[in-house]
Coordinates of C-alpha atoms and ligand atoms in Angstrom, one line a residue:
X1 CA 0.0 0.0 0.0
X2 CA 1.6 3.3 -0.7
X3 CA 2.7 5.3 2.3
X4 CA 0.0 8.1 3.2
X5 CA 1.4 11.8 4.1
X6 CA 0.4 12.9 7.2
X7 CA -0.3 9.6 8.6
X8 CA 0.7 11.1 12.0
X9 CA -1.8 14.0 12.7
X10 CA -4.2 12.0 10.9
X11 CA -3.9 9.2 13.3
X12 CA -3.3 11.3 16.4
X13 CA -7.1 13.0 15.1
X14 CA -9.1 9.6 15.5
X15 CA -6.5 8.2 18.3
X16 CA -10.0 8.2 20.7
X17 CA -10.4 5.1 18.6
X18 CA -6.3 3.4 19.0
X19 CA -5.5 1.2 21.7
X20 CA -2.1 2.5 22.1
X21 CA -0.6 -0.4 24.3
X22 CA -2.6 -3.6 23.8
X23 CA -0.4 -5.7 25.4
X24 CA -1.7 -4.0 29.0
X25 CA -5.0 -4.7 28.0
X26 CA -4.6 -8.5 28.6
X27 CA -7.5 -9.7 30.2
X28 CA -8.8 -6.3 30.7
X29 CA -10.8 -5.4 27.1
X30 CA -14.4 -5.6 28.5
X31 CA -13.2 -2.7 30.6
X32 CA -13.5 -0.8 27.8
X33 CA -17.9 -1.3 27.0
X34 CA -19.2 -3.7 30.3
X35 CA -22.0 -4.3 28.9
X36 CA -20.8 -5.5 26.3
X37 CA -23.1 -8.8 24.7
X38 CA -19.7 -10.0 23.4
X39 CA -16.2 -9.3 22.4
X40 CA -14.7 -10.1 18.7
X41 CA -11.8 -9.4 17.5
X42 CA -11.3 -8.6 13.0
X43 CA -7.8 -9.7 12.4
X44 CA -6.6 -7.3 9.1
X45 CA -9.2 -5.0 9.1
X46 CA -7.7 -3.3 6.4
X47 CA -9.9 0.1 5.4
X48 CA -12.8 -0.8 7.9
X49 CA -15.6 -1.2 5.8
X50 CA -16.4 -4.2 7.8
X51 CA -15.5 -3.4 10.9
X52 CA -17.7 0.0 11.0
X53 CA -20.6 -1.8 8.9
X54 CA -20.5 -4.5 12.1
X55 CA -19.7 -1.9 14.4
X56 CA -23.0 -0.2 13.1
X57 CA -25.4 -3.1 12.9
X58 CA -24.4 -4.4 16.3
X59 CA -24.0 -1.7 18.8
X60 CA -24.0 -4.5 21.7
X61 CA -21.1 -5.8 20.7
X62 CA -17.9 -5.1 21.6
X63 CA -15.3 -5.2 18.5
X64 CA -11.3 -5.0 18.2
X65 CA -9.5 -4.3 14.9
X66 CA -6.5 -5.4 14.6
X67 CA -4.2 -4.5 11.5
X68 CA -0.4 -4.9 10.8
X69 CA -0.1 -1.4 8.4
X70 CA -1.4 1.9 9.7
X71 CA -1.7 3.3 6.1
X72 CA -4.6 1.3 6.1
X73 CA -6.0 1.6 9.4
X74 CA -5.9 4.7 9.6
X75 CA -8.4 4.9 6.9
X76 CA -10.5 2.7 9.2
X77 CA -10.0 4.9 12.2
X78 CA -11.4 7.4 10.0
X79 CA -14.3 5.4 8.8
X80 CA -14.9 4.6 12.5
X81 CA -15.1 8.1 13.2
X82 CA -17.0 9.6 10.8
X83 CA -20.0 7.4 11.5
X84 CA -19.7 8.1 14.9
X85 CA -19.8 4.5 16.4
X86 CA -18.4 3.7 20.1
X87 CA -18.1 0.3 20.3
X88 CA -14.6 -0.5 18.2
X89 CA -11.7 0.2 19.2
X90 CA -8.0 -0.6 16.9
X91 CA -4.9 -1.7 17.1
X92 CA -1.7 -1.2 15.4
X93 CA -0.4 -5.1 15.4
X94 CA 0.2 -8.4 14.3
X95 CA -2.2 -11.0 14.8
X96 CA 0.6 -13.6 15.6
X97 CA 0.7 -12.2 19.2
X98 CA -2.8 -12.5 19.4
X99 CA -2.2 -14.1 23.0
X100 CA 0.0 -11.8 24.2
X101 CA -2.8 -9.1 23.8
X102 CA -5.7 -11.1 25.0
X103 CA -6.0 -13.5 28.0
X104 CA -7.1 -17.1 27.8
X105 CA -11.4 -17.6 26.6
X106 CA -11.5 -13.5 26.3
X107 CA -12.6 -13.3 22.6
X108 CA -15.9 -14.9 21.7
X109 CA -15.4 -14.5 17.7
X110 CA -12.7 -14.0 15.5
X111 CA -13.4 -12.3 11.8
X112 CA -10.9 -13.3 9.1
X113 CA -12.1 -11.7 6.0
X114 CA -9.8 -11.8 2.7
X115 CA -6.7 -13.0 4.5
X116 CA -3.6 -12.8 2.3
X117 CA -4.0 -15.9 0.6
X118 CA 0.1 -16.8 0.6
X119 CA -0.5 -19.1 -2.4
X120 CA 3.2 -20.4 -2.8
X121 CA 3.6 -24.1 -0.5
X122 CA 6.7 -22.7 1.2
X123 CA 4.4 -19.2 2.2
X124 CA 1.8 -21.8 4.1
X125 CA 2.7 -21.0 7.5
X126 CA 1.9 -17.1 7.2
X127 CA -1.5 -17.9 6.2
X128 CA -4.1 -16.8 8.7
X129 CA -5.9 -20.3 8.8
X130 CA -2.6 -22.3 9.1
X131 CA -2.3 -24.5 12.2
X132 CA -0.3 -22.5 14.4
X133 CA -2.9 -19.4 14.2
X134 CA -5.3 -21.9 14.7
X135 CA -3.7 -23.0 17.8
X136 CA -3.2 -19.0 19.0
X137 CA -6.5 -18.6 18.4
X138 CA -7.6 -21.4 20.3
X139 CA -5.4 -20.0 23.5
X140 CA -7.5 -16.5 23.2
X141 CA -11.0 -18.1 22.2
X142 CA -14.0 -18.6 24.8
X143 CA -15.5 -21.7 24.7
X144 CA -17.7 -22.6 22.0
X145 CA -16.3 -19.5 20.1
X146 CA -16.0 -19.3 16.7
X147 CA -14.0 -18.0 13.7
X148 CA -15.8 -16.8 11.0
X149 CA -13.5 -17.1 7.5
X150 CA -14.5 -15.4 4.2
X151 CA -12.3 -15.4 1.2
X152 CA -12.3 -14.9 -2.3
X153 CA -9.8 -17.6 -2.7
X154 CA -11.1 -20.4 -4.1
X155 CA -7.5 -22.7 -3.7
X156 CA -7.0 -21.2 0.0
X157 CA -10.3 -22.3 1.4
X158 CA -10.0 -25.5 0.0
X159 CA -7.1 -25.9 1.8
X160 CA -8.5 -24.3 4.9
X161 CA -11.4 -26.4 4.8
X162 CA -8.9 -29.1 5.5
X163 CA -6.2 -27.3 7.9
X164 CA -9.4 -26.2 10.4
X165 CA -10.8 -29.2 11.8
X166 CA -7.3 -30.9 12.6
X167 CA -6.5 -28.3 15.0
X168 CA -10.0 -29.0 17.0
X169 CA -12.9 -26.6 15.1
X170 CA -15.9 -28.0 14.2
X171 CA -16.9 -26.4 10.4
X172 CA -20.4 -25.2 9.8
X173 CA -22.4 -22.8 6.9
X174 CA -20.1 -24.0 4.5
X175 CA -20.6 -22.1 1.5
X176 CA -18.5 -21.5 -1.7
X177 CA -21.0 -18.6 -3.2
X178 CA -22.3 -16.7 -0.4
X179 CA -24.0 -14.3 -2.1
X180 CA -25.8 -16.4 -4.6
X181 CA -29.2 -15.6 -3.6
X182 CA -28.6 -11.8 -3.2
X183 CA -26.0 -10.0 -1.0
X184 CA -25.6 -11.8 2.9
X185 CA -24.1 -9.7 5.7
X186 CA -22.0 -7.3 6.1
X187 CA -19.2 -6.9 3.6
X188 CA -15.8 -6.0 3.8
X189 CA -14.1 -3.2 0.8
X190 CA -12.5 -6.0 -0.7
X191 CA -15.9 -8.2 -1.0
X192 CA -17.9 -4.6 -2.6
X193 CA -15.0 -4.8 -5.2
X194 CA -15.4 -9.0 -5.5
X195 CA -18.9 -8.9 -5.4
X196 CA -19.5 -6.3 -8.1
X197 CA -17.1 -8.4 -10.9
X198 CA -19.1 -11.3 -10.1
X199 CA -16.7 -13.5 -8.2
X200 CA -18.0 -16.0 -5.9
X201 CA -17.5 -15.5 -2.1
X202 CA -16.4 -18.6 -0.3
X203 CA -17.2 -18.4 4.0
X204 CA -17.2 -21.0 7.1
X205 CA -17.8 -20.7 10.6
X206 CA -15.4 -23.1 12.7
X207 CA -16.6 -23.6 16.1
X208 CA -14.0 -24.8 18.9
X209 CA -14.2 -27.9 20.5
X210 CA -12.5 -29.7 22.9
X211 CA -9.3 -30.7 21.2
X212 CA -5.4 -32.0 22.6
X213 CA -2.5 -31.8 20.6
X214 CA -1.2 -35.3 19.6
X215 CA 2.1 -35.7 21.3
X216 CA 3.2 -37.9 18.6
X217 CA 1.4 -37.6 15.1
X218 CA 3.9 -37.4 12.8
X219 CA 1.6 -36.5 10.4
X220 CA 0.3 -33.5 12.0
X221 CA 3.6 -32.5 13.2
X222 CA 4.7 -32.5 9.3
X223 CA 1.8 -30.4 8.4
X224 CA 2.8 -27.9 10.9
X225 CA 6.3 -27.6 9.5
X226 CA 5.7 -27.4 6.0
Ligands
LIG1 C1 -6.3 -8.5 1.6 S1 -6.5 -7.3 2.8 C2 -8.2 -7.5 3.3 C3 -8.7 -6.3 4.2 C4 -10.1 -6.4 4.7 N1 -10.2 -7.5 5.6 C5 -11.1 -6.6 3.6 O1 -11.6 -7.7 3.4 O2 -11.4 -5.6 2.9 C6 -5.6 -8.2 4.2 C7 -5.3 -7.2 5.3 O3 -4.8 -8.0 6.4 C8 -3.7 -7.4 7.0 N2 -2.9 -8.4 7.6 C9 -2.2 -9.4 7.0 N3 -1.5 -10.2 7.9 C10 -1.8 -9.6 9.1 C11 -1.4 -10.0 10.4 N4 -0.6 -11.0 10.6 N5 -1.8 -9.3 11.4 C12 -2.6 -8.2 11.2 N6 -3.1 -7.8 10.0 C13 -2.6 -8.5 8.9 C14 -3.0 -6.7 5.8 O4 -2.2 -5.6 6.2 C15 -4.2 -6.2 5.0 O5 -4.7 -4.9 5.4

């Protein structure tokens, strides 16, 4: 993405909405809305559209952003904003240290929406829905919470499809053309720009279940280190 000017003061105007040190926040994000009917957490949020369209039709619901490149976020912070929601907050991170910023069971729903799809075998492990997110997420997820995946990506959610359930989540509303019978949801800037060409929309839900790493399945192990 190219780098935005004044990324700064343009940051430091919405910075109501940045969570400037998330790691001291561990365990502590519902301080932030108690009422709050639940707390999810969009990993690469990228421009927002999602996040302030969820934000929007869910006021109840407490909802973190979390995105690696502020060029982008900012845009969301913006977004955020200018539609004057109060129940989403952002942060300027990585979602590999997802459980250094939230405590064990805290989050109730994760959002991946149009991941990087890292289509080259040795480029596996930076996928989002690769086995050791999937075992992150499972340190930072309630029980009986739930990640719910869209894509684009036609070869990554075939191969997600397959990576989720090995690492203890049960798959459900399995669709490879979401918005077949007219547009579903809320959708995210990159889904508009999908949708609008024509391209099928692929989304699961995968619900954690009780799950222990096999000490010594060679296969699994494999799968991990490719
Ligand atoms: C293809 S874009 C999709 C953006 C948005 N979800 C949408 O659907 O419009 C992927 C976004 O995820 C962010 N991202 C990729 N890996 C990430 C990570 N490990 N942690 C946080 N954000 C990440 C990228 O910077 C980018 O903004």
């Amino acid at each position: 993405m190219r780098k935005k000017k004044n990324l700064a003061p343009r940051m430091e105007a919405c910075g109501m909405y940045l969570i400037k040190d998330p790691f001291s926040m561990r365990g502590r994000w519902r301080e932030l809305m108690p009422a709050a009917r639940e707390l999810r957490v969009e990993l690469g949020c990228g421009k927002g559209g999602f996040t302030v369209g969820t934000a929007e039709a869910e006021p109840d619901v407490l909802l973190i952003a979390v995105e690696k490149v502020p060029d982008a976020m900012v845009v969301a912070m913006e977004k955020a904003r200018d539609a004057g929601v109060h129940n989403v907050w952002f942060v300027d991170g990585d979602a590999a240290l997802l459980p250094d910023m939230f405590a064990e069971g805290e989050i109730d729903r994760l959002y991946i929406n149009f991941c990087d799809p890292w289509p080259k075998s040795n480029q596996k492990k930076r996928r989002l829905t690769h086995g050791n997110f999937l075992k992150k997420y499972r340190q930072v997820l309630a029980e009986g919470g739930a990640i719910h995946f869209k894509t684009d990506n036609d070869k990554l959610f075939e191969w997600s499809l397959e990576e989720i359930p090995q690492f203890g989540f049960r798959l459900s509303e399995v669709t490879r053309d979401l918005h077949a019978d007219g547009a579903v949801g809320v959708m995210t800037d990159y889904e508009r720009k999908f949708f609008s060409e024509g391209k099928s929309i692929n989304r699961c839900v995968a619900t954690m279940v009780d799950w222990t790493e096999p000490e010594n399945d060679t296969a699994l192990s494999q799968r991990i280190s490719e």
